[in-house]
Coordinates of C-alpha atoms and ligand atoms in Angstrom, one line a residue:
M2 CA 127.4 104.3 35.5
E3 CA 123.7 104.4 34.7
K4 CA 122.4 107.8 33.8
M5 CA 119.8 109.4 36.1
D6 CA 116.6 111.3 35.2
S7 CA 117.2 115.1 35.4
R8 CA 113.5 115.7 36.1
S9 CA 113.5 113.5 39.3
F10 CA 115.7 115.8 41.5
L11 CA 115.1 118.6 43.9
E12 CA 117.1 121.7 43.5
E13 CA 119.3 120.9 46.5
E14 CA 120.0 117.4 45.0
F15 CA 121.2 119.2 41.8
G16 CA 123.5 121.2 44.1
E17 CA 125.0 117.9 45.3
I18 CA 125.4 116.5 41.7
C19 CA 127.1 119.8 40.7
L20 CA 129.5 119.5 43.5
E21 CA 130.3 115.9 42.8
N22 CA 131.1 116.8 39.2
N23 CA 133.2 119.9 40.0
I24 CA 130.5 122.3 38.7
R25 CA 130.1 125.6 40.5
K26 CA 127.1 125.4 43.0
F27 CA 125.2 128.4 41.6
R28 CA 124.7 126.5 38.3
S29 CA 122.3 124.1 40.1
S30 CA 119.6 126.8 40.4
Q31 CA 120.1 127.7 36.7
I32 CA 119.9 124.0 35.6
F33 CA 116.9 123.3 37.9
K34 CA 115.1 126.3 36.3
W35 CA 115.8 125.0 32.7
I36 CA 114.6 121.6 33.6
N37 CA 111.6 122.3 35.9
Q38 CA 110.5 125.9 35.0
K39 CA 111.1 126.2 31.3
G40 CA 110.7 122.4 30.7
A41 CA 113.9 122.2 28.6
H42 CA 113.9 119.2 26.3
N43 CA 117.6 119.0 25.7
W44 CA 121.0 120.5 27.0
D45 CA 121.4 122.9 24.0
E46 CA 118.3 124.9 25.1
M47 CA 120.3 125.9 28.2
R48 CA 121.9 129.0 26.8
N49 CA 123.5 130.4 29.9
I50 CA 125.2 127.2 31.0
G51 CA 128.8 126.6 29.6
K52 CA 129.4 123.9 27.0
E53 CA 131.9 122.0 29.3
D54 CA 129.4 122.0 32.2
K55 CA 126.7 120.7 30.0
E56 CA 128.8 117.9 28.6
T57 CA 129.8 116.9 32.2
L58 CA 126.2 116.8 33.3
S59 CA 125.0 114.9 30.2
R60 CA 127.3 112.1 31.1
V61 CA 125.4 111.5 34.4
L62 CA 122.0 112.8 33.7
F63 CA 119.5 112.3 30.9
I64 CA 116.6 114.6 29.8
H65 CA 113.8 112.6 28.4
P66 CA 110.7 114.5 27.5
L67 CA 107.4 112.5 27.4
E68 CA 106.5 111.8 23.8
I69 CA 103.0 112.8 22.8
V70 CA 101.5 109.8 21.0
R71 CA 98.1 111.4 20.6
E72 CA 96.4 114.6 21.6
Q73 CA 92.6 115.0 21.6
R74 CA 90.7 118.2 21.9
S75 CA 87.2 118.5 23.0
Q76 CA 84.8 121.2 21.9
D77 CA 84.5 122.2 25.6
G78 CA 88.2 123.0 25.7
T79 CA 89.4 119.7 27.5
R80 CA 92.7 118.4 25.9
K81 CA 93.8 114.9 26.5
F82 CA 97.3 113.7 26.0
L83 CA 98.5 110.1 25.5
F84 CA 102.2 110.1 26.4
R85 CA 104.8 107.4 25.7
L86 CA 107.4 107.0 28.5
A87 CA 111.1 106.1 28.0
D88 CA 110.4 102.3 28.4
G89 CA 107.5 102.4 25.9
E90 CA 104.7 102.4 28.4
K91 CA 101.8 104.8 27.9
I92 CA 100.0 107.1 30.3
E93 CA 97.3 109.7 30.0
T94 CA 97.2 113.4 31.1
V95 CA 94.2 115.7 30.9
L96 CA 94.1 119.6 30.7
M97 CA 90.7 120.8 31.7
D98 CA 88.6 123.4 30.1
Y99 CA 91.3 125.3 28.3
D100 CA 90.2 128.0 26.0
P101 CA 92.8 130.6 24.8
L102 CA 90.0 132.9 23.5
N103 CA 88.2 132.9 26.8
S104 CA 91.1 132.5 29.1
R105 CA 90.5 131.6 32.7
D106 CA 92.9 132.2 35.5
R107 CA 92.8 128.5 36.4
H108 CA 94.3 125.8 34.4
T109 CA 94.1 122.4 36.0
I110 CA 96.0 119.3 34.9
C111 CA 94.9 115.8 35.9
V112 CA 98.0 113.6 36.1
S113 CA 98.7 109.8 36.2
T114 CA 100.7 108.3 39.1
Q115 CA 101.1 104.7 37.9
V116 CA 101.1 102.8 34.7
G117 CA 97.8 100.9 35.1
C118 CA 96.4 100.4 38.6
P119 CA 96.4 97.5 41.0
V120 CA 93.2 98.5 42.7
G121 CA 90.8 97.2 40.0
C122 CA 87.7 99.3 40.6
S123 CA 84.7 97.8 38.7
F124 CA 83.9 100.9 36.7
C125 CA 87.3 101.9 35.7
A126 CA 89.1 101.0 32.4
T127 CA 92.6 101.6 34.0
G128 CA 91.9 99.0 36.7
M129 CA 90.7 96.5 34.1
D130 CA 94.1 96.6 32.4
G131 CA 96.0 95.7 35.5
F132 CA 99.1 97.2 37.0
R133 CA 102.5 97.7 35.3
R134 CA 104.6 100.0 37.5
N135 CA 104.8 103.2 39.5
L136 CA 105.8 106.4 37.7
T137 CA 108.9 108.2 38.9
A138 CA 108.6 111.7 40.4
G139 CA 110.1 113.0 37.2
E140 CA 107.5 111.2 35.0
I141 CA 104.7 112.7 37.1
S142 CA 106.0 116.3 37.2
G143 CA 107.1 115.8 33.5
Q144 CA 103.4 115.4 32.5
V145 CA 102.9 119.0 33.7
L146 CA 106.1 120.2 31.9
D147 CA 105.2 118.6 28.6
V148 CA 101.6 119.7 28.6
M149 CA 102.8 123.3 29.4
R150 CA 105.4 123.1 26.6
R151 CA 102.8 121.9 24.1
V152 CA 100.2 124.5 24.9
Q153 CA 102.8 127.3 25.1
E154 CA 103.6 126.7 21.3
E155 CA 100.2 128.2 20.7
D156 CA 99.8 130.4 23.8
P157 CA 103.2 131.5 25.2
E158 CA 101.5 133.0 28.4
F159 CA 99.9 129.7 29.3
K160 CA 100.7 128.5 32.9
V161 CA 99.5 125.5 34.8
T162 CA 97.8 126.7 38.2
N163 CA 96.3 123.5 39.7
I164 CA 97.1 119.9 39.7
V165 CA 94.9 116.9 40.6
F166 CA 96.4 113.5 41.1
M167 CA 93.4 111.6 39.7
G168 CA 94.7 110.1 36.4
M169 CA 95.8 106.5 36.0
G170 CA 96.8 104.8 39.2
E171 CA 96.3 105.0 43.0
P172 CA 98.5 107.9 44.1
F173 CA 98.9 106.6 47.7
L174 CA 100.4 103.3 46.4
N175 CA 103.1 105.5 44.9
Y176 CA 103.4 107.7 47.9
D177 CA 107.1 108.7 47.7
G178 CA 107.1 109.3 44.0
V179 CA 103.9 111.5 44.3
M180 CA 105.3 113.4 47.3
K181 CA 108.6 114.2 45.6
S182 CA 106.8 115.3 42.4
I183 CA 104.7 117.6 44.6
Q184 CA 108.0 119.1 46.0
I185 CA 109.4 119.6 42.5
L186 CA 106.2 121.2 41.1
N187 CA 106.0 123.5 44.2
S188 CA 109.6 124.7 44.0
E189 CA 110.0 128.4 43.5
N190 CA 112.5 127.8 40.7
G191 CA 110.2 125.2 39.2
Q192 CA 106.5 125.7 38.3
N193 CA 105.9 127.3 41.8
I194 CA 102.5 125.8 42.0
G195 CA 101.1 126.2 45.6
M196 CA 100.6 123.1 47.8
R197 CA 96.9 124.2 48.4
R198 CA 96.4 124.0 44.5
M199 CA 97.3 120.4 44.4
T200 CA 94.9 117.5 45.3
I201 CA 95.4 113.9 45.8
S202 CA 92.4 111.5 45.0
T203 CA 92.4 108.1 46.7
S204 CA 90.4 105.0 46.6
G205 CA 90.7 104.8 50.4
V206 CA 94.3 103.9 51.4
A207 CA 93.5 104.9 55.0
P208 CA 97.1 104.9 56.6
K209 CA 98.4 107.2 53.8
I210 CA 95.6 109.7 54.4
I211 CA 96.9 110.2 57.9
Q212 CA 100.5 110.2 56.6
L213 CA 99.6 113.0 54.2
A214 CA 98.1 115.1 57.0
H215 CA 101.4 114.7 58.9
D216 CA 103.7 115.2 55.9
N217 CA 101.9 117.8 54.0
P218 CA 98.7 119.3 55.4
Q219 CA 98.5 121.9 52.7
V220 CA 97.7 119.3 50.0
G221 CA 94.1 118.7 49.3
L222 CA 92.3 115.4 49.6
A223 CA 89.6 113.7 47.6
V224 CA 88.2 110.3 48.4
S225 CA 86.6 108.0 45.8
L226 CA 83.7 106.8 48.1
H227 CA 81.1 105.5 45.6
S228 CA 79.1 103.8 48.4
S229 CA 78.4 104.1 52.0
S230 CA 77.8 100.4 52.5
D231 CA 80.7 98.0 52.9
E232 CA 78.9 95.4 50.9
V233 CA 78.4 97.5 47.8
R234 CA 81.8 99.3 48.2
D235 CA 83.6 96.0 48.4
S236 CA 82.3 95.2 44.9
L237 CA 82.9 98.6 43.4
V238 CA 86.3 99.5 45.0
P239 CA 88.2 96.5 46.1
M240 CA 90.4 98.7 48.3
N241 CA 87.5 98.6 50.7
R242 CA 88.2 95.0 51.6
K243 CA 91.5 96.1 53.1
Y244 CA 90.3 99.3 54.6
P245 CA 86.5 99.1 55.2
L246 CA 84.4 102.2 55.7
A247 CA 84.9 102.4 59.5
V248 CA 88.7 102.5 59.1
L249 CA 88.5 104.9 56.1
M250 CA 86.2 107.3 57.8
E251 CA 88.3 107.3 61.0
A252 CA 91.3 108.3 58.9
C253 CA 89.2 111.0 57.2
R254 CA 88.1 112.5 60.5
K255 CA 91.8 112.5 61.7
Y256 CA 92.8 114.2 58.5
T257 CA 90.3 117.0 59.0
H258 CA 91.2 117.3 62.6
M259 CA 94.9 117.6 61.7
T260 CA 94.5 119.8 58.6
N261 CA 91.3 121.7 59.2
R262 CA 90.6 121.0 55.5
R263 CA 87.4 120.0 53.7
I264 CA 87.5 116.6 52.0
T265 CA 85.8 116.0 48.7
F266 CA 84.0 112.7 48.5
E267 CA 83.4 111.4 44.9
V268 CA 80.4 109.1 44.4
A269 CA 80.1 107.6 40.9
L270 CA 76.5 106.9 40.6
S271 CA 75.4 103.9 38.7
N272 CA 72.5 101.4 38.4
Q273 CA 74.0 99.7 41.3
N274 CA 74.1 102.4 43.9
A275 CA 71.7 105.3 42.9
S276 CA 69.0 104.4 45.4
R277 CA 67.3 106.3 48.3
K278 CA 68.7 103.8 50.8
E279 CA 72.2 104.5 49.6
A280 CA 71.7 108.3 49.8
E281 CA 70.3 108.1 53.3
Q282 CA 73.3 105.9 54.4
L283 CA 75.6 108.4 52.8
V284 CA 74.0 111.2 54.9
S285 CA 74.5 109.2 58.1
L286 CA 78.0 108.4 57.1
L287 CA 79.1 112.0 56.5
K288 CA 77.0 113.9 59.0
G289 CA 79.0 116.3 61.1
M290 CA 82.1 116.2 58.8
T291 CA 83.5 119.0 56.8
V292 CA 82.9 117.6 53.3
H293 CA 81.7 118.2 49.8
V294 CA 80.1 115.4 47.7
N295 CA 80.5 115.2 43.9
L296 CA 78.0 113.0 42.3
I297 CA 79.2 111.6 39.1
P298 CA 76.8 109.7 36.8
V299 CA 79.0 107.0 35.3
N300 CA 79.2 106.2 31.7
P301 CA 79.3 102.5 30.7
V302 CA 82.9 101.2 30.3
K303 CA 83.1 98.3 27.7
G304 CA 83.2 95.0 29.5
S305 CA 81.6 96.3 32.7
T306 CA 78.1 95.5 34.0
V307 CA 77.9 98.9 35.6
K308 CA 75.5 101.2 33.8
R309 CA 74.5 104.9 34.0
P310 CA 71.6 105.6 36.4
A311 CA 68.3 107.1 35.4
K312 CA 68.3 110.9 35.6
E313 CA 65.5 110.8 38.1
N314 CA 67.5 108.6 40.4
T315 CA 70.5 111.0 40.3
M316 CA 68.2 114.0 41.1
M317 CA 66.6 112.0 44.0
F318 CA 70.0 111.1 45.4
K319 CA 71.0 114.8 45.3
R320 CA 67.8 115.9 47.1
V321 CA 68.4 113.4 49.8
L322 CA 71.8 114.7 50.5
E323 CA 70.6 118.3 50.4
A324 CA 67.9 117.5 52.9
G325 CA 70.6 116.0 55.2
K326 CA 72.6 119.3 54.9
I327 CA 75.5 117.7 53.0
P328 CA 77.0 120.1 50.3
V329 CA 76.6 118.3 47.0
S330 CA 76.9 118.9 43.2
I331 CA 76.4 116.8 40.1
R332 CA 79.2 116.6 37.6
E333 CA 78.0 115.9 34.1
E334 CA 80.0 114.5 31.2
K335 CA 82.2 116.9 29.2
G336 CA 84.5 116.2 26.4
S337 CA 82.5 113.2 25.2
D338 CA 83.7 113.9 21.7
I339 CA 87.2 113.0 22.6
D340 CA 86.5 110.1 25.0
A341 CA 84.5 107.8 22.8
A342 CA 87.5 105.4 22.1
C343 CA 89.5 105.6 25.3
G344 CA 87.7 104.4 28.4
Q345 CA 89.3 106.9 30.8
L346 CA 86.3 109.0 31.1
R347 CA 85.7 108.3 34.8
Q348 CA 89.0 109.9 35.7
R349 CA 88.5 113.0 33.9
L350 CA 85.0 113.4 35.2
E351 CA 86.2 113.3 38.7
C352 CA 89.0 115.8 37.9
E353 CA 86.4 118.2 36.4
G354 CA 84.1 117.8 39.3
Y355 CA 86.7 118.4 41.8
E356 CA 88.1 121.4 39.9
S357 CA 84.9 123.2 39.6
V358 CA 83.8 122.7 43.2
N359 CA 86.7 122.5 45.5
Q360 CA 89.8 124.5 44.5
S361 CA 90.7 127.6 46.4
Ligands
SF4_20 S1 89.4 104.2 39.9 FE1 91.5 104.8 40.4 S2 92.0 103.4 42.1 FE2 90.2 102.5 41.0 S3 91.1 101.1 39.4 FE3 90.8 103.1 38.5 S4 92.7 104.2 38.7 FE4 92.7 102.5 40.1

């Protein structure tokens, strides 16, 4: 029988596995805690579980911590991890603004949900590399566990408080894996991270926005909008060809109606969209909605024709939104010293923007 990933199970599922293997039920909470609260990397760490039970479980389950291939630290406290998965694929995870000497109560991790991404946004390095596969729930929650373990080596009190699903991949194209990872991370015997402290960022998969409002209205929503015109958005975010703005905005209105929650709209500003006309269109599009807009001046990605906008154009864009009574902020680059070689800057910028503005 093929072994299963111990990180991909809910506590009640551990209960069933214990039952099937003649292990007393109360062990399931203990094992779940070792795996998902303490982030155990092997069976030997589980000191209060008997040898026989551990041997039985290790015949059906494996524990595969993500391997840290590279860790980069920015002067501003951002730490970026390149992880290797069991099959050799690599993903990135970012811990924002961590400073042990000036500890904040909030520590946010930006997790990946897919290896590569099928959406192919024109400004995104991940999209340019194509799509490989979805991450499992355990690979998504495992990013949080393994960053936590790594940081706790230096700072034993360290805890992750917030999660943003904004790394590599389109979370809504891996809906089941993401939802299960949220349940695992939210578990009282796991990381116990509140649903309201988790946010999913989408390129605009409209039906899943409504499904999220049904399934889990506590989880926050961010939408990578980038343009209020279908013509421009078609070229920046190809998801728009499937779910054009009228469909997307209808789903967003339904989401707000069902959840009563504010949506963050992310607008990566470039030489292609930082115009007065675009800003005025954005005001018309969002008028009357409960939103916050993050403006993110993009950095050029190698191989892309998209360029950073002139500063005065960014400021003009912001002023037009303010005049239209749309709450707005500009997110500037951080951690450029660790991003020079990697091309994932866009994702981290969005994570940072969201973290600063919209977490409750
Ligand atoms: S921006 Fe997001 S949705 Fe678009 S290609 Fe990159 S990872 Fe995929």
